[in-house]
Coordinates of C-alpha atoms in Angstrom, one line a residue:
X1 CA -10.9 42.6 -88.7
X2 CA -8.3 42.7 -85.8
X3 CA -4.9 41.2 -86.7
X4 CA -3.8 39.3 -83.3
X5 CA -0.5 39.2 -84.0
X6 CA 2.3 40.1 -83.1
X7 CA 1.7 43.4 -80.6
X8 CA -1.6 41.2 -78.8
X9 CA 0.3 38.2 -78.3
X10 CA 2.8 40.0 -75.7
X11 CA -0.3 41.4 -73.6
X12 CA -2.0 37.3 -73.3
X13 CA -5.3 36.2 -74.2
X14 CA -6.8 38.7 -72.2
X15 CA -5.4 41.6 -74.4
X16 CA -6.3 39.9 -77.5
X17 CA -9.9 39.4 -76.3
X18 CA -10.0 43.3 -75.4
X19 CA -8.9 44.2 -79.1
X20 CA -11.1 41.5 -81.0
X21 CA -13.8 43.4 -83.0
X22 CA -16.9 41.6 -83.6
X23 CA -19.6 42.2 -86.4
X24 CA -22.8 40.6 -85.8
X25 CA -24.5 41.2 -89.1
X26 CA -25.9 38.4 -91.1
X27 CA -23.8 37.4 -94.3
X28 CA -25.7 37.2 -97.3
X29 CA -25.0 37.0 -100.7
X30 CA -21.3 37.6 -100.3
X31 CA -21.9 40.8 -98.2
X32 CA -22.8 42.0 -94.7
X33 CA -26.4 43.5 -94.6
X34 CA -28.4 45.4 -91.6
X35 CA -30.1 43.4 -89.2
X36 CA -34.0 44.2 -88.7
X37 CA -33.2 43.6 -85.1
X38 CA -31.0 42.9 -82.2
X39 CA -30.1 40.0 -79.5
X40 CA -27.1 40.8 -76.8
X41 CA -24.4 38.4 -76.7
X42 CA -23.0 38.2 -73.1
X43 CA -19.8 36.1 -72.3
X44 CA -19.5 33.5 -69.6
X45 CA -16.1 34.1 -69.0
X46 CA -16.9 37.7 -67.5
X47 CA -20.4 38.1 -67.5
X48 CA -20.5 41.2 -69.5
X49 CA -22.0 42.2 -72.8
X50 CA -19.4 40.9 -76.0
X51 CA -21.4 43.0 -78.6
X52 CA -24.9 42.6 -80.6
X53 CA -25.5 40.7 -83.3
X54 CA -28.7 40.8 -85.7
X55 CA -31.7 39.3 -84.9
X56 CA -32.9 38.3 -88.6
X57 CA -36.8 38.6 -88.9
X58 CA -38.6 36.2 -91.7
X59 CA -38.4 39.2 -93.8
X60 CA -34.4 38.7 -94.1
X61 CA -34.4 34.7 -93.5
X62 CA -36.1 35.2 -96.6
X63 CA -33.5 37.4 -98.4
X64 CA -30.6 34.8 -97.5
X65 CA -33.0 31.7 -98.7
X66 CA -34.1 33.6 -101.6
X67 CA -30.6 34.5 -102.5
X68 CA -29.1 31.2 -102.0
X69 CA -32.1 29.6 -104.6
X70 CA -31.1 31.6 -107.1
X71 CA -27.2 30.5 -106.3
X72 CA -28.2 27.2 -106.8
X73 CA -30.7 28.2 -110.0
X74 CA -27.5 29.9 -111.4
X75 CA -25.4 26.6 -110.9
X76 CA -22.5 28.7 -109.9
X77 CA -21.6 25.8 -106.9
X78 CA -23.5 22.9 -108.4
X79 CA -21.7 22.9 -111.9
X80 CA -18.8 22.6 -111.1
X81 CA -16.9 19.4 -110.8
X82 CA -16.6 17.6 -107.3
X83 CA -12.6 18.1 -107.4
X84 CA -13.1 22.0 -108.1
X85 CA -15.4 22.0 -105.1
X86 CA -13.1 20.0 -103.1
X87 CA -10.3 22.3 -103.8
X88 CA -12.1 25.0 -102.6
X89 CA -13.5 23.7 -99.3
X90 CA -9.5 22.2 -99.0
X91 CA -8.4 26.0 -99.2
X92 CA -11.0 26.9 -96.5
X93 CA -9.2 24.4 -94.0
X94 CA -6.2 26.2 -94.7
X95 CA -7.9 29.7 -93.8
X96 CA -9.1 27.8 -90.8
X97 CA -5.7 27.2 -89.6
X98 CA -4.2 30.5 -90.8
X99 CA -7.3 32.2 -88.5
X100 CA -7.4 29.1 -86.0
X101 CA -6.2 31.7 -82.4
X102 CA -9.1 34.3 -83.7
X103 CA -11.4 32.3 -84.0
X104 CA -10.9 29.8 -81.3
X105 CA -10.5 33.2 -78.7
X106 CA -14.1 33.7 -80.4
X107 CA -15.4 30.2 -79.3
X108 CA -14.0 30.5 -76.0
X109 CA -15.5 34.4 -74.7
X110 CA -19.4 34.0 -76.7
X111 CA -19.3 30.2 -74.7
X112 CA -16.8 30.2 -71.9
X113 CA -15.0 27.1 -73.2
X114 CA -11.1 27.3 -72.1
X115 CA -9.2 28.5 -75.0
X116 CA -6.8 25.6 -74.7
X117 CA -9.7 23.5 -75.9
X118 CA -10.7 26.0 -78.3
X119 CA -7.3 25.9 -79.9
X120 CA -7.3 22.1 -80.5
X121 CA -10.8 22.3 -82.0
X122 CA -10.2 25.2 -84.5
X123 CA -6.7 24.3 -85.2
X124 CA -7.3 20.6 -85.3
X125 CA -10.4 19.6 -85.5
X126 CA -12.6 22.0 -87.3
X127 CA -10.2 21.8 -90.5
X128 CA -10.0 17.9 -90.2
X129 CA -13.7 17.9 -90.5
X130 CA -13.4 20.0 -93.4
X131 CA -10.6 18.6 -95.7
X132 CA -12.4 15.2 -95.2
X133 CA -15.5 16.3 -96.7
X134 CA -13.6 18.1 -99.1
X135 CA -11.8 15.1 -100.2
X136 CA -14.9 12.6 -100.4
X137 CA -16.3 15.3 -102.5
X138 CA -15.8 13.2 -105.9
X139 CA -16.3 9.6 -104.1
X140 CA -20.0 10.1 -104.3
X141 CA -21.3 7.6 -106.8
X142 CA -24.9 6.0 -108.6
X143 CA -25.3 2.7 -110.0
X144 CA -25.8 1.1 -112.8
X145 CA -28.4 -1.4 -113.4
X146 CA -29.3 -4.4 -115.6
X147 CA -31.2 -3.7 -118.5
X148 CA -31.4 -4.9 -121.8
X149 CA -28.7 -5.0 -124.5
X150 CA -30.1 -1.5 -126.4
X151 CA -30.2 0.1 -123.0
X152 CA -28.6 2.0 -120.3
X153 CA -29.9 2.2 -116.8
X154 CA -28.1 4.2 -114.2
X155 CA -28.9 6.8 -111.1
X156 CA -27.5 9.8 -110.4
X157 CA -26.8 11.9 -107.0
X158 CA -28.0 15.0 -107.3
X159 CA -27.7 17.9 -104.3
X160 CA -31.3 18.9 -103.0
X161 CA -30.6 22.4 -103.5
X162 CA -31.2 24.8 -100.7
X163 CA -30.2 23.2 -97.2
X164 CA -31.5 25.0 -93.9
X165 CA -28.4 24.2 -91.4
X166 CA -29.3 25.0 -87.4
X167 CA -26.2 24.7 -85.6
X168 CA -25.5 24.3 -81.4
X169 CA -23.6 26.5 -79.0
X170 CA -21.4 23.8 -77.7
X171 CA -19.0 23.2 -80.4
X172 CA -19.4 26.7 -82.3
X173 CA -17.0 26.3 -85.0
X174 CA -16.6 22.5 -85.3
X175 CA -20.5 22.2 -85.3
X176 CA -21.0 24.9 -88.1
X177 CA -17.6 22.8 -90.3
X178 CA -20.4 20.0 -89.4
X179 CA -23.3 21.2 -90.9
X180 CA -22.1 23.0 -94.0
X181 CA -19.3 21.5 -95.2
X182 CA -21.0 18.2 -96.5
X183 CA -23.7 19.8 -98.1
X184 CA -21.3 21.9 -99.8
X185 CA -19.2 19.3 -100.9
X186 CA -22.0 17.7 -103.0
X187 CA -22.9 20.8 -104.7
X188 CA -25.9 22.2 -102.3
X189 CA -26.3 26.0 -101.2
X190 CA -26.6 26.5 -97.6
X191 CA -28.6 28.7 -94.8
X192 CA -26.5 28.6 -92.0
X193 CA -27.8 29.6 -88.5
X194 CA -25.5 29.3 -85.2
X195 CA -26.9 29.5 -82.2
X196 CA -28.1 32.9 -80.5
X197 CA -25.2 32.3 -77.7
X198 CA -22.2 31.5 -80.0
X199 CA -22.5 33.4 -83.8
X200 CA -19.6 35.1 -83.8
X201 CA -16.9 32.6 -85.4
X202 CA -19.6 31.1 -87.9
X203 CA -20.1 34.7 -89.4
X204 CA -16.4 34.8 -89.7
X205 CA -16.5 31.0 -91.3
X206 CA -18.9 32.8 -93.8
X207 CA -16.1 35.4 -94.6
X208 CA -13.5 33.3 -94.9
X209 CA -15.5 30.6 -97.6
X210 CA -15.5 33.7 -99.9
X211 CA -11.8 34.2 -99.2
X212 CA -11.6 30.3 -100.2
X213 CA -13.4 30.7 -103.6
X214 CA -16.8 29.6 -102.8
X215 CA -19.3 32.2 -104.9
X216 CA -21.2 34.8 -103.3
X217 CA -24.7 33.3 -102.2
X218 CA -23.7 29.9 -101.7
X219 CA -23.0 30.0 -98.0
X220 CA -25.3 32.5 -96.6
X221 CA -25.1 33.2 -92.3
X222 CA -27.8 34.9 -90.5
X223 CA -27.6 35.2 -86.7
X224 CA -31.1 34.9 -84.5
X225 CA -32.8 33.2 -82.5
X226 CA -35.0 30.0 -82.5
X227 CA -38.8 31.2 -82.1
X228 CA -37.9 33.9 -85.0
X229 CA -35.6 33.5 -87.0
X230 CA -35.0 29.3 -86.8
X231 CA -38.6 28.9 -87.0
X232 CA -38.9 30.8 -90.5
X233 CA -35.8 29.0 -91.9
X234 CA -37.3 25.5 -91.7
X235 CA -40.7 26.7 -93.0
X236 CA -39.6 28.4 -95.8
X237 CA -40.7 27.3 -98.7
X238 CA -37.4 27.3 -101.4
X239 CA -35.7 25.1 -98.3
X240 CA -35.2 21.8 -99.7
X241 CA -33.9 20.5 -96.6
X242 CA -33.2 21.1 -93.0
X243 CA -30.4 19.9 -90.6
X244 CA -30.1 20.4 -86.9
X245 CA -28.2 19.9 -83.9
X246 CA -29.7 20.5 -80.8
X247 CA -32.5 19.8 -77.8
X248 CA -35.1 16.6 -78.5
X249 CA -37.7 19.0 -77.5
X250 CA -36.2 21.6 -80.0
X251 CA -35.9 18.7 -82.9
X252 CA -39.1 18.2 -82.8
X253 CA -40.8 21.5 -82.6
X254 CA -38.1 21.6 -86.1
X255 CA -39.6 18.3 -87.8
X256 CA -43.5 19.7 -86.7
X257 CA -42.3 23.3 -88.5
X258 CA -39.8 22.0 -91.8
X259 CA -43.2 20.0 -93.0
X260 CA -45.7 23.1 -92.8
X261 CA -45.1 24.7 -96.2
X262 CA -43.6 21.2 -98.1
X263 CA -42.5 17.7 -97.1
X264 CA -38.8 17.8 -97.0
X265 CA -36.1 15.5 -95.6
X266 CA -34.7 16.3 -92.1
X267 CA -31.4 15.1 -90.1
X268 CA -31.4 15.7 -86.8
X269 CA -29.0 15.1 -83.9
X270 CA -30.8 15.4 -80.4
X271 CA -30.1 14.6 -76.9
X272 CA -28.3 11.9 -75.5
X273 CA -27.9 10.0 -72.4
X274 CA -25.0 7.8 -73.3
X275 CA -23.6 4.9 -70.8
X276 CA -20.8 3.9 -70.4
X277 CA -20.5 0.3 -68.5
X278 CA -18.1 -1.6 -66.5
X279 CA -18.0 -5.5 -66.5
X280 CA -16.1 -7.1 -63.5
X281 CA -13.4 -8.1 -66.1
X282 CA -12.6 -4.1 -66.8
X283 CA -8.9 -2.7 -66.5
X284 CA -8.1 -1.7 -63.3
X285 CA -9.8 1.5 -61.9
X286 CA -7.1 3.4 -61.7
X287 CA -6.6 3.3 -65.5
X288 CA -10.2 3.2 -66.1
X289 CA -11.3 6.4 -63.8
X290 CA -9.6 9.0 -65.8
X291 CA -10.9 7.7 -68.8
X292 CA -14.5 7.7 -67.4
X293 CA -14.3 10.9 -66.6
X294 CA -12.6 12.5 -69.2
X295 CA -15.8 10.7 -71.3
X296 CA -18.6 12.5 -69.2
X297 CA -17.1 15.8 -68.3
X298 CA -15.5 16.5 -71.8
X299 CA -16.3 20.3 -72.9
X300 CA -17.8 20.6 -69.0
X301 CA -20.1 17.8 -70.0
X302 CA -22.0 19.8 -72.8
X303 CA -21.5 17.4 -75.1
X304 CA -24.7 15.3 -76.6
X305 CA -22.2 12.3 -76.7
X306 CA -21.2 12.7 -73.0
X307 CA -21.4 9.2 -71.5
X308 CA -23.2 10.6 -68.4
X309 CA -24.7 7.0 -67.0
X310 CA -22.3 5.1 -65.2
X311 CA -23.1 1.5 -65.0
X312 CA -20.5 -0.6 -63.0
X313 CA -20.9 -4.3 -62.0
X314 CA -21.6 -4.5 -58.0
X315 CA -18.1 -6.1 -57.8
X316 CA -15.9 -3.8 -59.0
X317 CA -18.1 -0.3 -57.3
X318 CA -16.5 0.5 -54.1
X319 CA -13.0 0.0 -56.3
X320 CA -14.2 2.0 -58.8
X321 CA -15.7 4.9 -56.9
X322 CA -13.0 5.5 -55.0
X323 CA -10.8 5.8 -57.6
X324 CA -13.4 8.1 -59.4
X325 CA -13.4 10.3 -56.1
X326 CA -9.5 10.7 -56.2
X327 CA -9.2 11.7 -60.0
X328 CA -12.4 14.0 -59.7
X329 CA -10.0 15.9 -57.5
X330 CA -7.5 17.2 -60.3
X331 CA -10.6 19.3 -61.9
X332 CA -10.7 22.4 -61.2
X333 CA -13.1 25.3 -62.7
X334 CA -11.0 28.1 -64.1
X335 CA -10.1 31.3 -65.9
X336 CA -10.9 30.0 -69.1
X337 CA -8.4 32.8 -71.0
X338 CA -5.3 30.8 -68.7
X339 CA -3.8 28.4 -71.0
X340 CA -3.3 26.4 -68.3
X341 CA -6.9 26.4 -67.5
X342 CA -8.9 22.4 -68.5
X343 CA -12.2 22.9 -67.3
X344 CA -13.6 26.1 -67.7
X345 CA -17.4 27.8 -66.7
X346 CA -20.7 26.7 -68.7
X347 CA -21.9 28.7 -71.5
X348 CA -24.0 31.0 -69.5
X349 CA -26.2 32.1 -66.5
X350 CA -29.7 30.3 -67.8
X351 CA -26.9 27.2 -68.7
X352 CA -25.9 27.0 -65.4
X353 CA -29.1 27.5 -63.3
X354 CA -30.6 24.8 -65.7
X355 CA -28.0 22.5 -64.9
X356 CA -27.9 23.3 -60.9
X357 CA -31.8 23.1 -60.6
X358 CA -31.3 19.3 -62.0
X359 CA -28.8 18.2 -59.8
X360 CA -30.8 19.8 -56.7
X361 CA -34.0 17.5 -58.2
X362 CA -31.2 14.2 -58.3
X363 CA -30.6 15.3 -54.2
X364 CA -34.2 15.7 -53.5
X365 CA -35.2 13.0 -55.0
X366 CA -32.4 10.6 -52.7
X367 CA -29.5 10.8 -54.8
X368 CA -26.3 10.9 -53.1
X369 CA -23.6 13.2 -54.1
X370 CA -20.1 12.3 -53.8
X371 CA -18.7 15.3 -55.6
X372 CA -19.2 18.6 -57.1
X373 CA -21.8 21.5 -57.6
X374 CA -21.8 24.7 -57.6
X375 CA -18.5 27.2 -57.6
X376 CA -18.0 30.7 -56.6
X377 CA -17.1 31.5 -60.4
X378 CA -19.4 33.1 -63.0
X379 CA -21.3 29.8 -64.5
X380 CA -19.3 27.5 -62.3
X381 CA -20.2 24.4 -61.9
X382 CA -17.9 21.2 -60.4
X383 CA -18.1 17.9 -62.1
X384 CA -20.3 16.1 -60.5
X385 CA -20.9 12.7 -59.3
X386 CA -24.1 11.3 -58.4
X387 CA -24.9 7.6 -56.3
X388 CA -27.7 6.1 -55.3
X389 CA -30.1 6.5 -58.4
X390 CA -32.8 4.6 -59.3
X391 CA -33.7 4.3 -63.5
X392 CA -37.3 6.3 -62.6
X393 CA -35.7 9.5 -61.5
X394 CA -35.2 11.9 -64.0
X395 CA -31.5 13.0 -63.6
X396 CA -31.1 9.2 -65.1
X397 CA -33.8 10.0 -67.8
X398 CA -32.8 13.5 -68.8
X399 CA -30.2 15.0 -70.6
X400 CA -28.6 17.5 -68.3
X401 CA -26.3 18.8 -70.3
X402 CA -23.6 19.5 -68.1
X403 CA -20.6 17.6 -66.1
X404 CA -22.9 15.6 -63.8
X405 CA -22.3 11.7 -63.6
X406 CA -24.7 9.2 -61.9
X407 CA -23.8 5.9 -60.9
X408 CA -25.5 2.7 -60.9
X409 CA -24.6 -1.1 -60.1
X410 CA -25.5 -4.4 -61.9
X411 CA -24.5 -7.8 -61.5
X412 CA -25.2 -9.6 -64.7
X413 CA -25.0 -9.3 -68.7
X414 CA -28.4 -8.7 -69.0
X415 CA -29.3 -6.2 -65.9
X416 CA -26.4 -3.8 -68.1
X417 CA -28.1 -4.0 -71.3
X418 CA -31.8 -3.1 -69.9
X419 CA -30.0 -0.6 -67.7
X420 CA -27.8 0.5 -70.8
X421 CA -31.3 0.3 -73.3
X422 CA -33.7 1.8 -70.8
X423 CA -33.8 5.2 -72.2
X424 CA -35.7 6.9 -74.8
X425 CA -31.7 8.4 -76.2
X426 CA -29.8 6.4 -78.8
X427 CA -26.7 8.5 -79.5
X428 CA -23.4 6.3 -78.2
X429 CA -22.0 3.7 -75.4
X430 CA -18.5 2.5 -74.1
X431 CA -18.4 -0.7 -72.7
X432 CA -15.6 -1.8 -70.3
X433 CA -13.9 -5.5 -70.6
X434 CA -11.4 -8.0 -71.6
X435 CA -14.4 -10.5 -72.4
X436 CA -14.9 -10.4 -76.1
X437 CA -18.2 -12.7 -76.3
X438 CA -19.3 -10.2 -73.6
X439 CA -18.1 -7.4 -75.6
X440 CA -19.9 -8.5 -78.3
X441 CA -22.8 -9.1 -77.4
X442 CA -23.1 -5.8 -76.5
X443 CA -21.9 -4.3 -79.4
X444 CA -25.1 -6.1 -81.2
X445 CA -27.9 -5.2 -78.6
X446 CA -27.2 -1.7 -77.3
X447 CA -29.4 0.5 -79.3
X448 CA -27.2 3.2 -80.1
X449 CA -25.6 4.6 -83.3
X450 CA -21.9 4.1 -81.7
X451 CA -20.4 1.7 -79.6
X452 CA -16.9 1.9 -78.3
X453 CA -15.3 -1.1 -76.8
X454 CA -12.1 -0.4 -74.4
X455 CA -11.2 3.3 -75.8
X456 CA -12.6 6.6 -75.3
X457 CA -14.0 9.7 -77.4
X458 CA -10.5 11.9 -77.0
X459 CA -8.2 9.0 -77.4
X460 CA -9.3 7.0 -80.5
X461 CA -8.2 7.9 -83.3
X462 CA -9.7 4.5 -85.5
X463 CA -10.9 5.3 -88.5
X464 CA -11.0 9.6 -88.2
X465 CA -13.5 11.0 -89.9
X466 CA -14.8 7.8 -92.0
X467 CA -17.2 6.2 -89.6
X468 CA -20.7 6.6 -89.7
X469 CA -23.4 6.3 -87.3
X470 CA -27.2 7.2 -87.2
X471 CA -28.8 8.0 -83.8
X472 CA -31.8 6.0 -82.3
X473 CA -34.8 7.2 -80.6
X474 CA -34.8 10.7 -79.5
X475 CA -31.6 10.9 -80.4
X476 CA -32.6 12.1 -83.9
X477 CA -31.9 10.2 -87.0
X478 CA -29.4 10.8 -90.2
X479 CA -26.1 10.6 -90.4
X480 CA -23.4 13.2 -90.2
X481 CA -20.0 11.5 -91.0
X482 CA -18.8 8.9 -93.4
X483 CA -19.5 8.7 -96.7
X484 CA -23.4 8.2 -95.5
X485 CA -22.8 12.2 -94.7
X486 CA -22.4 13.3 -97.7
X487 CA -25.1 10.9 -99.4
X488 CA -27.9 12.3 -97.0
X489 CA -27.3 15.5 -98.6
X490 CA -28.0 14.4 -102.5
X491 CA -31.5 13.1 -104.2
X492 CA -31.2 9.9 -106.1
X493 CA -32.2 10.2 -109.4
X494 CA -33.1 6.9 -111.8
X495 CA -32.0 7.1 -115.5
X496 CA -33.3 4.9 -118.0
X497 CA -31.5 5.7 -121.7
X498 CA -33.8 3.8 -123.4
X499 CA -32.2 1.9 -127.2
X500 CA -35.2 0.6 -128.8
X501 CA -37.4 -2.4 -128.4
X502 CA -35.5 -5.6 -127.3
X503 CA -35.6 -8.6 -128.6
X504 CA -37.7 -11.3 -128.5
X505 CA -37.1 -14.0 -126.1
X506 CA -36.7 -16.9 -128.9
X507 CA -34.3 -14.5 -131.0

């Protein structure tokens, strides 16, 4: 593997990414093995081919599954104690940050992301993710029940076993910390598949987990796509569950496939088409616009949490708007390898022509667009802001995907929350005002997993890591944070140490 330092930091990012090496074979059983086949992995940032990586046919899905059963029929992961797991995954974060400018320069050329985001979310994020499932490793409890005198009765949490984990593109490394780490933490053996765009820094995640201590087998990686090689993950037989991040339309072609061979339990996180809503009683627009923004455009709006629907109370529009039209200004579509660059291209040609052909459906449809579009830039898009919607047209009903705002207008309590609840997604609102019976009310009867009153995604910090939330509708189900993380991943077992007959009731 290429050392980046010290020689490649005097030629820039740009140097570095010209003497990265990348290995696209899948990791399994502690080593790299030969693909059967091969998918091209082309970067955003300059539209050329990055390298190949495998294309895993059933034939090896099966090796990696195979070889992580036996991992877990060995017990070499499951037998040991909670805090000797957690000081493993605790020495991965570590390698995270030691690795944290490879691996986020990896993010940013497979997915075009700027590298001064990728650097926060491998340096920061990815091993926050980490060392808190590595420390709730041993705060995973049963119960104990009544019973009588001669008797114990008790449950145990148990790890399913095998998990099948089917990671996204849009937060490579973060999302892959995500999927595996919890399921390790409670003694589980994982499949791990990253997306076909962005394998690269979870095949080095894989390396590094041996580096960390975690046996051979236990954390397998095979790169593919979803038709082959996703498809014969969930199906396979010795999977005991399966967790994804993606598409609704994906999720569910995922829950129809997982239950062909066996009935297994499934988490899924799907699309989104989060609001975010105003009340008349908001902070003033200046202070609010920034914040709005930063909310729907965050990671060029590829984000499943983006709060895309803007719903703003009639009185407080033409204030707000304006506003939104000034700040829109200071984005810019860059050179995602400038450090100086915040708002960089979308993670490739299909991406982009996907998220171009929806906003030219919002405009022929009577949408009015205030700002953005496309830009003379490999994948560029503009953030874009859309008025004049109605709640039948589809750039209100579907996820796009992408930094595209629409705007709508209300003028009572009520109108929000059917606006706000008039969507078959469930992931995550932000509600604007300095009512609290208002704010309340919507905190109880917005159908989402996560509500955020007067804060925003990047700047609330709260409770970290700790907070669950489960997605409604076809937003998925299952939680992946908290606690309530870690528990999806284990089987309750009942226990009943039985000490003889009791006694009778007049004794």
């Amino acid at each position: 593997m290429v050392n980046l330092e010290p020689e490649a930091m005097q030629t820039g990012w740009r140097g570095r990414a010209a003497a990265l090496s990348w290995d696209g074979r899948p990791l399994i059983g502690g080593t790299r093995r030969e693909g059967t086949g091969a998918m091209a992995i082309w970067s955003p940032v300059h539209g050329g081919l990055l390298y190949e990586a495998a294309l895993c046919s059933a034939d090896m899905v099966d090796q990696a599954v195979v070889d992580a059963h036996r991992a877990c029929e060995r017990g070499v992961w499951s037998d040991l104690s909670p805090r000797a797991r957690g000081m493993i995954l605790l020495r991965l974060a570590e390698l995270i940050v030691e690795n944290h400018e490879e691996l986020a320069l990896r993010d940013t050329l497979e997915m075009g992301k700027p590298i001064a985001s990728a650097l926060v979310d491998i340096r920061d994020l990815a091993p926050t993710l980490c060392r808190h499932y590595a420390e709730a490793a041993d705060k995973i409890y049963g119960d104990v029940a009544g019973s009588d005198a001669a008797s114990l009765a008790f449950s145990l949490r148990e790890p399913r076993g095998v998990v099948a984990a089917i990671a996204p593109w849009n937060y490579p490394l973060p999302n892959a910390v995500i999927k595996v780490m919890p399921a390790l933490a409670v003694g589980n053996c994982v499949v791990l598949k990253p997306s076909e765009l962005t394998p690269g820094s979870a095949l080095r995640l894989g390396e590094l987990a041996l580096e960390a201590g975690v046996p051979p087998g236990v954390l397998n990686v095979i790169p593919g796509d979803g038709v082959t090689t996703g498809a014969a993950l969930a199906r396979h037989p010795l999977v005991d569950m399966v967790t994804f991040t993606g598409s609704t339309q994906a999720g569910r072609a995922i829950m129809a496939t997982a239950s062909q061979s066996r009935i297994r339990p499934v988490i899924l996180e799907c699309g989104g088409k989060s609001p975010q809503i105003v009340f008349a009683d908001a902070p003033a627009s200046d202070l609010v616009a920034p914040r709005i923004l930063g909310e729907a455009f965050a990671n060029q709006g590829q984000l499943c949490v983006a709060r895309s629907r803007l719903l703003v109370h009639a009185s407080r529009k033409a204030d707000l708007m304006a506003a939104l039209e000034r700040e829109v200004r200071q984005y810019a579509v860059g050179d995602p390898l400038e450090p100086a660059t915040t708002f960089g291209p979308l993670a490739g040609q299909r991406q982009c022509e996907r998220v171009l052909g929806h906003i030219a459906g919002a405009l022929r449809d009577g949408a009015r667009m205030v700002a953005g579009g496309p830009v003379d830039r490999p994948c560029g898009v503009a953030p874009t802001i859309l008025d004049d919607v109605s709640q039948g047209m589809a750039i209100v009903r579907d996820e796009v995907f992408g930094p595209v705002l629409t705007v709508q207008s209300f003028e009572s309590t009520e109108e929000a929350i059917g606006l706000a609840n008039g969507s078959s997604y469930g992931l995550a609102a932000t509600v604007w005002t300095a009512h609290y019976p208002t704010a309340q009310t919507l905190v109880r009867r917005l159908k989402t997993g996560h509500v955020t009153v007067n804060g925003t995604v990047e700047s609330y910090e709260g409770p970290g890591m700790s907070l669950a939330g489960e997605p409604r509708g076809d937003s998925g189900f299952g939680s992946e944070t908290g606690l309530d993380s870690l528990r999806s991943y284990t089987a309750i077992k009942g226990v009943v140490l039985a000490g003889g007959p009791c006694r009778s009731a007049d004794r």
